[in-house]
Short mmCIF file of C-alpha atoms and ligand atoms in Angstrom, two decimals:
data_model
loop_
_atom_site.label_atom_id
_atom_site.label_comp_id
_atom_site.label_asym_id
_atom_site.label_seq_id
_atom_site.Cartn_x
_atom_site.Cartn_y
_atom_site.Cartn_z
CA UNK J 347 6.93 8.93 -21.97
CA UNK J 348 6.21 7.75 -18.48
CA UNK J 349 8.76 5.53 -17.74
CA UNK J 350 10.79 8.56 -18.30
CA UNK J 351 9.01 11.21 -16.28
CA UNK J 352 10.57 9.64 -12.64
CA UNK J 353 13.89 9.21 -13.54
CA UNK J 354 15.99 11.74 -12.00
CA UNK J 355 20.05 11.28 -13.44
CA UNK J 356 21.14 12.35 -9.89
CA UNK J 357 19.72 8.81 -8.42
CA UNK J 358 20.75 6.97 -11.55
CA UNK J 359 21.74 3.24 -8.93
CA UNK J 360 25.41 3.98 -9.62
CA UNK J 361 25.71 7.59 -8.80
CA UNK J 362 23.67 6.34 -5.64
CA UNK J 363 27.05 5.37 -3.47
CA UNK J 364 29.61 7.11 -4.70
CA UNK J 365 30.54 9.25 -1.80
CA UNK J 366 29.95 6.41 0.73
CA UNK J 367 32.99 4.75 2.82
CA UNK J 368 33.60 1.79 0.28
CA UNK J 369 35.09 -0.77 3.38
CA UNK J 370 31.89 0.52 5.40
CA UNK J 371 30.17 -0.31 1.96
CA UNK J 372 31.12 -3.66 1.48
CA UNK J 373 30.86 -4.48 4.78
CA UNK J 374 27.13 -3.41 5.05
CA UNK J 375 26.50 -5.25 1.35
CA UNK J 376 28.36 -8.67 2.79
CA UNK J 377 25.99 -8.73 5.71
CA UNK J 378 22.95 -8.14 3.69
CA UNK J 379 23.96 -10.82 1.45
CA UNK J 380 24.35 -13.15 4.27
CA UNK J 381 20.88 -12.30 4.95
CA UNK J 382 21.51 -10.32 8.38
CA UNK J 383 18.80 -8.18 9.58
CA UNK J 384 20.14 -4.14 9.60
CA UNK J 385 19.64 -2.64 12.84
CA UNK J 386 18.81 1.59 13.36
CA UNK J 387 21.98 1.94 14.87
CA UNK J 388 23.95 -0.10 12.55
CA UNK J 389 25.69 1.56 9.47
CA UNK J 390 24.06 2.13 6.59
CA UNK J 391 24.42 4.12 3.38
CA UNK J 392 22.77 7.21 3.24
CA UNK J 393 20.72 5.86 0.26
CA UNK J 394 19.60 3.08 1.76
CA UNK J 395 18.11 4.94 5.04
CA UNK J 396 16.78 7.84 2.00
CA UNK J 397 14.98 4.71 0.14
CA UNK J 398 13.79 3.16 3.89
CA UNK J 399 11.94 6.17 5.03
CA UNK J 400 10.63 6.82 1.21
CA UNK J 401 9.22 3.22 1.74
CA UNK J 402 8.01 2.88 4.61
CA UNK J 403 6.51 5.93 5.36
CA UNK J 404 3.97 5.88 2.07
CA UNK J 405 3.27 2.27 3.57
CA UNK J 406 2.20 4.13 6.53
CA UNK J 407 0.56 6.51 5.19
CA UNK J 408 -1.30 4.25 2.75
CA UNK J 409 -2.40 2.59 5.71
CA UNK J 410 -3.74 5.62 7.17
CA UNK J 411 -5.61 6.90 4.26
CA UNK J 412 -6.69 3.15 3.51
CA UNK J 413 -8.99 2.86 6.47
CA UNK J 414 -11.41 6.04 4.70
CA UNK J 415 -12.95 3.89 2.05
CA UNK J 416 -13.94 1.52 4.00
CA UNK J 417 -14.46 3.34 7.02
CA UNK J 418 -17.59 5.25 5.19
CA UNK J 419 -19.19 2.33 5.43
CA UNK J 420 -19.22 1.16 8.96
CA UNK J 421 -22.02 3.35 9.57
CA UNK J 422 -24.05 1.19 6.87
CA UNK J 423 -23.01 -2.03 7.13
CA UNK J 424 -25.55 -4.64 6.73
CA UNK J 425 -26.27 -6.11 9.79
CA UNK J 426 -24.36 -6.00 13.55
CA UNK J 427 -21.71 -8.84 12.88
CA UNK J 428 -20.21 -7.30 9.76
CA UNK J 429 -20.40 -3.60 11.23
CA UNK J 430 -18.10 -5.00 14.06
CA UNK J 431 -15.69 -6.54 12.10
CA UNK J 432 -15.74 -3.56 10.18
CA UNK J 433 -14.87 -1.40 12.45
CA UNK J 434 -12.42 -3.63 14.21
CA UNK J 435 -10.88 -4.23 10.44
CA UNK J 436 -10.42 -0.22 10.25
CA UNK J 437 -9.15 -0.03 13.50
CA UNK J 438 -6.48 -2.70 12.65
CA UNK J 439 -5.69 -0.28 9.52
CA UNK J 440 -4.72 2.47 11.74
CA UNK J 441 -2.77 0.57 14.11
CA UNK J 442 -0.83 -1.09 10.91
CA UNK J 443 0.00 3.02 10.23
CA UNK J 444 1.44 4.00 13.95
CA UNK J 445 3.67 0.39 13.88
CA UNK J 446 4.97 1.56 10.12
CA UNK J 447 5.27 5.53 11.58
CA UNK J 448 7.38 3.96 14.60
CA UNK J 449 9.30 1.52 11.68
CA UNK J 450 10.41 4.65 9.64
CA UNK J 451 11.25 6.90 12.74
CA UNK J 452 14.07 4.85 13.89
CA UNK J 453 15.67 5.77 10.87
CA UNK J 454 15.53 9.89 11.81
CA UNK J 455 12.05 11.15 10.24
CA UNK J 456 10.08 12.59 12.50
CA UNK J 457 6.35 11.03 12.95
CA UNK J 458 5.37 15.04 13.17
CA UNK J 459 6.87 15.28 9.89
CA UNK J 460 5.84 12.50 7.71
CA UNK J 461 2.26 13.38 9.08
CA UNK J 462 2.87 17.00 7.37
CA UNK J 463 4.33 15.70 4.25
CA UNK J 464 0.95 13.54 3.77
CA UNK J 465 -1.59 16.09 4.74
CA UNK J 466 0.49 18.77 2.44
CA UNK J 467 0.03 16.42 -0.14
CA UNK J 468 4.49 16.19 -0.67
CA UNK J 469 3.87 12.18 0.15
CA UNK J 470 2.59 9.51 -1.71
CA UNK J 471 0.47 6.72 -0.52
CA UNK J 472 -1.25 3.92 -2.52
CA UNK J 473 -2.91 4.83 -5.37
CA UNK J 474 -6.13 2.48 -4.95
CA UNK J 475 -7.63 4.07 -1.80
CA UNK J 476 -8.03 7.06 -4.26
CA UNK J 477 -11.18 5.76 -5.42
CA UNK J 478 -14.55 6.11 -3.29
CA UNK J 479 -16.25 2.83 -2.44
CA UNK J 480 -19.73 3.50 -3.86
CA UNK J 481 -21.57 0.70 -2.17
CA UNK J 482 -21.14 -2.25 0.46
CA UNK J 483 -19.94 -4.44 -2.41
CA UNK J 484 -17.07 -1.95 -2.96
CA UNK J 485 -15.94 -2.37 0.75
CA UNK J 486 -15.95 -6.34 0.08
CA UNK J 487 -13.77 -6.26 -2.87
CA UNK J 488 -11.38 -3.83 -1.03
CA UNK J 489 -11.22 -6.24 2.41
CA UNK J 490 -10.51 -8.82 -0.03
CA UNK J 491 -8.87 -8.36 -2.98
CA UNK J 492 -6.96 -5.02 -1.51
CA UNK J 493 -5.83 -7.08 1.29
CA UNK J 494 -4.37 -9.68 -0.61
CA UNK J 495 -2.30 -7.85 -2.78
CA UNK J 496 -1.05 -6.54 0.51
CA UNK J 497 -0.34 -9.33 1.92
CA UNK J 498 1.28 -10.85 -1.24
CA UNK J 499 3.47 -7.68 -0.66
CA UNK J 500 4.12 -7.68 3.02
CA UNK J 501 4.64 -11.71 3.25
CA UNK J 502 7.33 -11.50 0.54
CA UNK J 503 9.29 -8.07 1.86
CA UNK J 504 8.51 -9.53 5.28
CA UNK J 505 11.72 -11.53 4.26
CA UNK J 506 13.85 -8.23 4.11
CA UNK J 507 16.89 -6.79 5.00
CA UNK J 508 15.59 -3.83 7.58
CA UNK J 509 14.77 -5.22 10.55
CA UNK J 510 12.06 -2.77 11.92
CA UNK J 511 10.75 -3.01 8.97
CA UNK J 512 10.26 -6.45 8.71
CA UNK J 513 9.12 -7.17 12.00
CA UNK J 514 6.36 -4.43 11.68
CA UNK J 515 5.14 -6.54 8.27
CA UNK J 516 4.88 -9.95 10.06
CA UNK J 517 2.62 -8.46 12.79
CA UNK J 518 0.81 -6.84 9.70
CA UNK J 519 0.04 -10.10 7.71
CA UNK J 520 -1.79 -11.75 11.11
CA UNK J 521 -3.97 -9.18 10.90
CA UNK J 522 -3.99 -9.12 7.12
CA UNK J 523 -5.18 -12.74 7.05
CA UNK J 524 -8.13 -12.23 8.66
CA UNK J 525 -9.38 -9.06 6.80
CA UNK J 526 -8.69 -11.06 3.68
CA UNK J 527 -11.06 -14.26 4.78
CA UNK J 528 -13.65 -11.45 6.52
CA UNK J 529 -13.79 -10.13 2.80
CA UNK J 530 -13.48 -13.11 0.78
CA UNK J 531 -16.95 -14.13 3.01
CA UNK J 532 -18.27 -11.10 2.44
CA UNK J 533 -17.88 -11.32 -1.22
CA UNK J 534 -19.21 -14.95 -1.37
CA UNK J 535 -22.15 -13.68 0.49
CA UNK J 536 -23.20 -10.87 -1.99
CA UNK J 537 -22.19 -13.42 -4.86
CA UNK J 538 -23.99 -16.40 -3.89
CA UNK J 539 -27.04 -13.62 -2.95
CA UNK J 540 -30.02 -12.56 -4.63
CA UNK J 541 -29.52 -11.39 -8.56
CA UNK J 542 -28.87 -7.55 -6.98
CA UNK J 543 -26.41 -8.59 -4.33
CA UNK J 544 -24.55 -10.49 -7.90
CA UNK J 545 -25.03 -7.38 -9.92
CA UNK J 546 -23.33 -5.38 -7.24
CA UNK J 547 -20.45 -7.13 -6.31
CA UNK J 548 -19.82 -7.80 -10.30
CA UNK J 549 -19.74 -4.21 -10.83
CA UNK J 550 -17.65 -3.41 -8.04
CA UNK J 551 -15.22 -6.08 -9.10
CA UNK J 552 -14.75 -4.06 -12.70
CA UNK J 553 -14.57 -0.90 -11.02
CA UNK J 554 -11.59 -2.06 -8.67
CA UNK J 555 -9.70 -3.98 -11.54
CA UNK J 556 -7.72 -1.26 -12.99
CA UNK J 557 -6.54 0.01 -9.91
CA UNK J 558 -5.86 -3.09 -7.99
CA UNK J 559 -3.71 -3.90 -10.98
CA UNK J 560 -1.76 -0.48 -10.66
CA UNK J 561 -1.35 -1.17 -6.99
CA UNK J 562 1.75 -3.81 -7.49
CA UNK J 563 3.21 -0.67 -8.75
CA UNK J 564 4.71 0.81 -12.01
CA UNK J 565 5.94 -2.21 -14.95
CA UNK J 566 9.06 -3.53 -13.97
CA UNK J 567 10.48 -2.00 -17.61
CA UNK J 568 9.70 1.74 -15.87
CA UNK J 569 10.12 0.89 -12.28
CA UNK J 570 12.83 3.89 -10.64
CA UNK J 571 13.29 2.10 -7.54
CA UNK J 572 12.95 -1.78 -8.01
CA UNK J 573 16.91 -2.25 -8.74
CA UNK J 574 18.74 -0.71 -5.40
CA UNK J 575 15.78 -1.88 -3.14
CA UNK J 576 16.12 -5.54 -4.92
CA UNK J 577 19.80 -5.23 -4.41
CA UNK J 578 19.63 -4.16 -0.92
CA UNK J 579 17.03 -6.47 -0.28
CA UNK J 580 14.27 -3.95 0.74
CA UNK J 581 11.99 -5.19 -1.62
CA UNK J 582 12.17 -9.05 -2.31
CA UNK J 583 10.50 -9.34 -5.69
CA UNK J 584 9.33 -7.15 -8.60
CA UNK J 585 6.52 -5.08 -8.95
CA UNK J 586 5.29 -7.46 -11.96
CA UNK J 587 6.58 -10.47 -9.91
CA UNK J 588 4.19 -9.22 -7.24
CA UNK J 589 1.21 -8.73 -9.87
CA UNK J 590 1.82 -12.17 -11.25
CA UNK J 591 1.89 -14.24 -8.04
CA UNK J 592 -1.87 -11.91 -7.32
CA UNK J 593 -3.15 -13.03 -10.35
CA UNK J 594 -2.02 -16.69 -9.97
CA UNK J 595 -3.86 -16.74 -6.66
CA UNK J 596 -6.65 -14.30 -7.29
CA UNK J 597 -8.42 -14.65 -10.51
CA UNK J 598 -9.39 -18.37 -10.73
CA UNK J 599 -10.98 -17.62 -6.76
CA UNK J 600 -12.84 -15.00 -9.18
CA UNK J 601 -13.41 -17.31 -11.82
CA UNK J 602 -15.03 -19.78 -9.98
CA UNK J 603 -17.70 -17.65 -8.64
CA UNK J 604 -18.85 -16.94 -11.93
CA UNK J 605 -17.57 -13.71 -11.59
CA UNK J 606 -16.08 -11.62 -14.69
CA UNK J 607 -13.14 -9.17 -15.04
CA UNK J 608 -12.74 -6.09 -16.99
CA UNK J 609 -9.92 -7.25 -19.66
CA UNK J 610 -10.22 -9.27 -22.47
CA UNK J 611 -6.93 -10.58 -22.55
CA UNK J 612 -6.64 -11.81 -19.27
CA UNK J 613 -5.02 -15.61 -19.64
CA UNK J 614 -2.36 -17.81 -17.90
CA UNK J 615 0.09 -18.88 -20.61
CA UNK J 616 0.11 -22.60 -19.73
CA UNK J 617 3.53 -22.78 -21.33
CA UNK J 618 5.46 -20.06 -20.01
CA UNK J 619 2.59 -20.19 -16.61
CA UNK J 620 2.77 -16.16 -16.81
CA UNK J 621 -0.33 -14.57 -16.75
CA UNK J 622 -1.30 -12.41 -19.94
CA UNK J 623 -3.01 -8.92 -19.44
CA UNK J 624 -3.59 -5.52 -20.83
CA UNK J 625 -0.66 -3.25 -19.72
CA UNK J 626 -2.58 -1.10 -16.70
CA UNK J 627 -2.85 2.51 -18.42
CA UNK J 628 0.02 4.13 -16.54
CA UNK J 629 -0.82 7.49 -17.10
CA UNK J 630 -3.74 7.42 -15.32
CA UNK J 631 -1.67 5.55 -12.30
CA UNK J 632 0.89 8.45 -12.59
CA UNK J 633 -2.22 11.22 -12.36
CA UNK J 634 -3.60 9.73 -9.67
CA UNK J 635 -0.67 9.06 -7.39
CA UNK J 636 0.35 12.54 -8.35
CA UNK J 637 -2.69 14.15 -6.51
CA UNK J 638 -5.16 13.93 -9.39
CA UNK J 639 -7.81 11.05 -8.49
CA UNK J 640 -11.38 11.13 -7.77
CA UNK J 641 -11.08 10.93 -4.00
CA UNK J 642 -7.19 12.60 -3.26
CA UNK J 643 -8.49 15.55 -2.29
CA UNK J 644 -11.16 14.28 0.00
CA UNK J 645 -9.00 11.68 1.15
CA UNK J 646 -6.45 14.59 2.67
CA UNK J 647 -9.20 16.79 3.68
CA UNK J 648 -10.45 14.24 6.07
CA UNK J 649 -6.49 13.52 7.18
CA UNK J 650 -6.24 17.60 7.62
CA UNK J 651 -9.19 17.80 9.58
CA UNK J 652 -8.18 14.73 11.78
CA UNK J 653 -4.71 16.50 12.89
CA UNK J 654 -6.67 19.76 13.67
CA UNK J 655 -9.21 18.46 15.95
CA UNK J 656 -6.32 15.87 17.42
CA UNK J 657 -4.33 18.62 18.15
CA UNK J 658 -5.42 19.05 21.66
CA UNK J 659 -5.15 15.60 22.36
CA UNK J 660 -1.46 15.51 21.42
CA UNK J 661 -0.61 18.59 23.26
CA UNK J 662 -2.05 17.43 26.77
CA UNK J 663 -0.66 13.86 26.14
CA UNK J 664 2.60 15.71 25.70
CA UNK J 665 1.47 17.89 28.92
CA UNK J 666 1.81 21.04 26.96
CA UNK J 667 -0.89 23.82 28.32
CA UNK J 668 -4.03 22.29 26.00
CA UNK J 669 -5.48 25.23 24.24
CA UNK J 670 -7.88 26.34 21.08
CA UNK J 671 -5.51 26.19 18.24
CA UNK J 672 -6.63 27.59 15.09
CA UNK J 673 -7.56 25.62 12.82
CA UNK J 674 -5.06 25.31 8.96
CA UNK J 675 -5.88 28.41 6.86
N1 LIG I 195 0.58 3.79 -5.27
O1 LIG I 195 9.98 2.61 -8.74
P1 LIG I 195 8.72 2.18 -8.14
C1 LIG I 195 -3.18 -1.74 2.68
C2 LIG I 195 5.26 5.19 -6.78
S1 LIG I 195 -2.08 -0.43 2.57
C3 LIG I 195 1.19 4.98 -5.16
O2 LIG I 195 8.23 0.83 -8.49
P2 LIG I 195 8.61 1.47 -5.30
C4 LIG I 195 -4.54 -1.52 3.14
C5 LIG I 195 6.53 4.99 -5.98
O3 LIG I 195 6.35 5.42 -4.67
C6 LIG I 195 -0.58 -1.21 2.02
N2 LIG I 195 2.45 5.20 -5.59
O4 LIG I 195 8.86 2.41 -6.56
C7 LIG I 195 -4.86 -0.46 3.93
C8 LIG I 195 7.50 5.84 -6.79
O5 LIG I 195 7.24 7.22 -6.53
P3 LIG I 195 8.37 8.16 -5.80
C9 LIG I 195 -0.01 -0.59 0.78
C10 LIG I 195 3.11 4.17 -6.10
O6 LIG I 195 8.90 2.27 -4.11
C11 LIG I 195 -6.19 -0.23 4.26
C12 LIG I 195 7.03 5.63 -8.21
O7 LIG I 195 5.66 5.23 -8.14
N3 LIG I 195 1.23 -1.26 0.50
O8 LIG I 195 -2.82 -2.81 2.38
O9 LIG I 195 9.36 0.21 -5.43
C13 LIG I 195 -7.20 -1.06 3.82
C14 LIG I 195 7.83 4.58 -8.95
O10 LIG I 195 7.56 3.27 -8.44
C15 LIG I 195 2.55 2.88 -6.20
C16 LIG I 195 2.43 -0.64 0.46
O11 LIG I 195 2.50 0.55 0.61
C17 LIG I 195 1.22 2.72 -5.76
N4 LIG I 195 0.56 1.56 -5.85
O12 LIG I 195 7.04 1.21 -5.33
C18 LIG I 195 -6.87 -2.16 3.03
C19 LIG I 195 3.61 -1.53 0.25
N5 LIG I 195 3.46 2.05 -6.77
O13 LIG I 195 8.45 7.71 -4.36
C20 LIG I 195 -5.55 -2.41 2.70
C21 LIG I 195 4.94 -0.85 0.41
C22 LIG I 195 4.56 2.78 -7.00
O14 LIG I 195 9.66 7.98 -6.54
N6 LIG I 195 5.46 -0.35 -0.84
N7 LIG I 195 4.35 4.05 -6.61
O15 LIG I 195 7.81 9.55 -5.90
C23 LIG I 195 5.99 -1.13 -1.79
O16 LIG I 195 6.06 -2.34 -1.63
C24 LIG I 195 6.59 -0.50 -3.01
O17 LIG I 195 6.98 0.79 -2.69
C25 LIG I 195 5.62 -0.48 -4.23
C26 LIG I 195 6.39 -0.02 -5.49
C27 LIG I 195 5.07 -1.83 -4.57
C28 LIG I 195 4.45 0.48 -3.93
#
């Protein structure tokens, strides 16, 4: 069973503190109840820096590896306006990766490090930029409807208990809020376009469903980490939580361009004013954050290749003697 396949009975949440100071403990747990911001040098339990740096470094490096899809297509955009904002949009994407890097280095990780976890495929990073954006209408759903689930994320852990962390995801959502409204144009555009432009952005819409659902992350029933971050304040609401609030926002926006989505069931229960939808097939989720999606292995090659040729860069930045270095095996 999925659900079953993450749990490890080492981290089971109680096991999680039992060697830890309890005064120091219940100090720390008092002030994040009061809702004080945690500072690097402040104490912290060992989990709770393990979890951090977990966290925030796949946010980084989702960030990273987010600004490929899209970035294939700045060479093709359609027209001079969009290509800038484009570009400037992927640019922001990178820049939202060194201010997470910097976030989850205060907490002991080496940037040098994380950077080899990702290209060695040991990290994860968001599932959805695992996919290749086949056309421009692909790019448009991704600037939109990628961006708000991120900033549904970011706005509501924005509110959290680290405080590098959190400062780093404010910054984020200003630039967030603009990639969201340059997408959300360009979608109108190709919807309110000529009967192709419709066709395209349609298909690209059902193509990006399934994995913008699986980007909120795992059901809350087979979630591993939900319950310490949620009790440490890391993470302010559920992955579901999170999933409904997109949906609540998201799909009548879709709906009233005429637009259609890939599942049948998808309904707001007036009563209850939960959204109703298929249950994302998690197995596919787990294969694809596991290294198995169409694009993973592209997605690191590029990251690879990036770190070779940047490797002179860094080393007469650093003022080390720059030299041919070469390249992985
Ligand atoms: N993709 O117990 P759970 C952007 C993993 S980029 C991959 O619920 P948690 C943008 C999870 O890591 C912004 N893996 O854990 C950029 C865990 O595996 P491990 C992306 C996922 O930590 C460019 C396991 O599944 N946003 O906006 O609470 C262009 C069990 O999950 C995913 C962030 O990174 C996933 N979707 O995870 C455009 C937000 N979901 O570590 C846009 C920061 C879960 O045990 N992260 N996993 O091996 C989070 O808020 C939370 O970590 C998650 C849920 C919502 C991802």
């Amino acid at each position: 069973m999925y659900g079953n396949a993450y749990i490890d009975p080492d981290k089971a949440p109680n096991s999680l503190v039992a060697d830890e100071d309890p005064v120091k403990l219940a100090e720390f747990e008092a002030r994040i109840a009061a809702g004080e911001k945690i500072e690097p040098q402040d104490w912290m339990p060992k989990e709770y820096r393990k979890q951090l740096i977990r966290m925030i470094e796949q946010h980084a490096h989702s960030e990273i590896i987010g600004a490929l899809p899209e970035g294939t297509w700045i060479t093709r955009a359609p027209g001079f306006r969009r290509k800038l904002a484009l570009m400037a949009k992927v640019q922001d994407e990178v820049g939202h990766a060194q201010l997470l890097y910097s976030a989850a280095e205060t907490l002991g990780k080496s940037r040098e490090q994380m950077i080899n976890d990702l290209i060695t495929g040991k990290s994860k990073y968001s599932n959805i930029f695992n996919y290749p954006a086949e056309t421009w209408a692909d790019s448009a759903v991704i600037a939109w409807l990628v961006d708000a689930g991120a900033i549904i994320n970011q706005t509501t852990n924005a509110r959290g208990s680290y405080g590098p962390y959190v400062r780093a995801l404010e910054r984020i959502c200003y630039e967030e809020s603009f990639h969201l409204k340059y997408g959300h144009d360009n979608v109108v555009h190709l919807a309110t376009g000529t009967k192709k432009q419709r066709e395209m952005v349609q298909a690209a819409l059902h193509r990006w469903w399934p994995p913008l659902m699986h980007f909120f992350g795992p059901a809350d029933k087979i979630s591993v980490h939900s319950e310490v971050l949620m009790k440490w304040k890391v993470k302010m609401a559920s992955n579901d939580e999170m999933r409904q609030q997109f949906l609540d926002m998201y799909v009548p926006k879709i709906w009233d361009l005429e637009l259609t989505l890939p599942d049948p069931e998808l309904r707001k229960d007036e009563e209850t004013g939960r959204w109703i939808y298929t249950e994302p097939d998690w197995e596919e989720f787990k294969r694809v954050i596991n290294g198995d999606g169409p694009c993973n292995a592209e997605r690191l090659a590029v990251r690879r290749m990036a770190e070779e040729k940047g490797r002179w860069v860094r080393r007469a930045i650093l003022g080390e003697k720059a030299k041919y270095v070469k390249p992985f095996a």
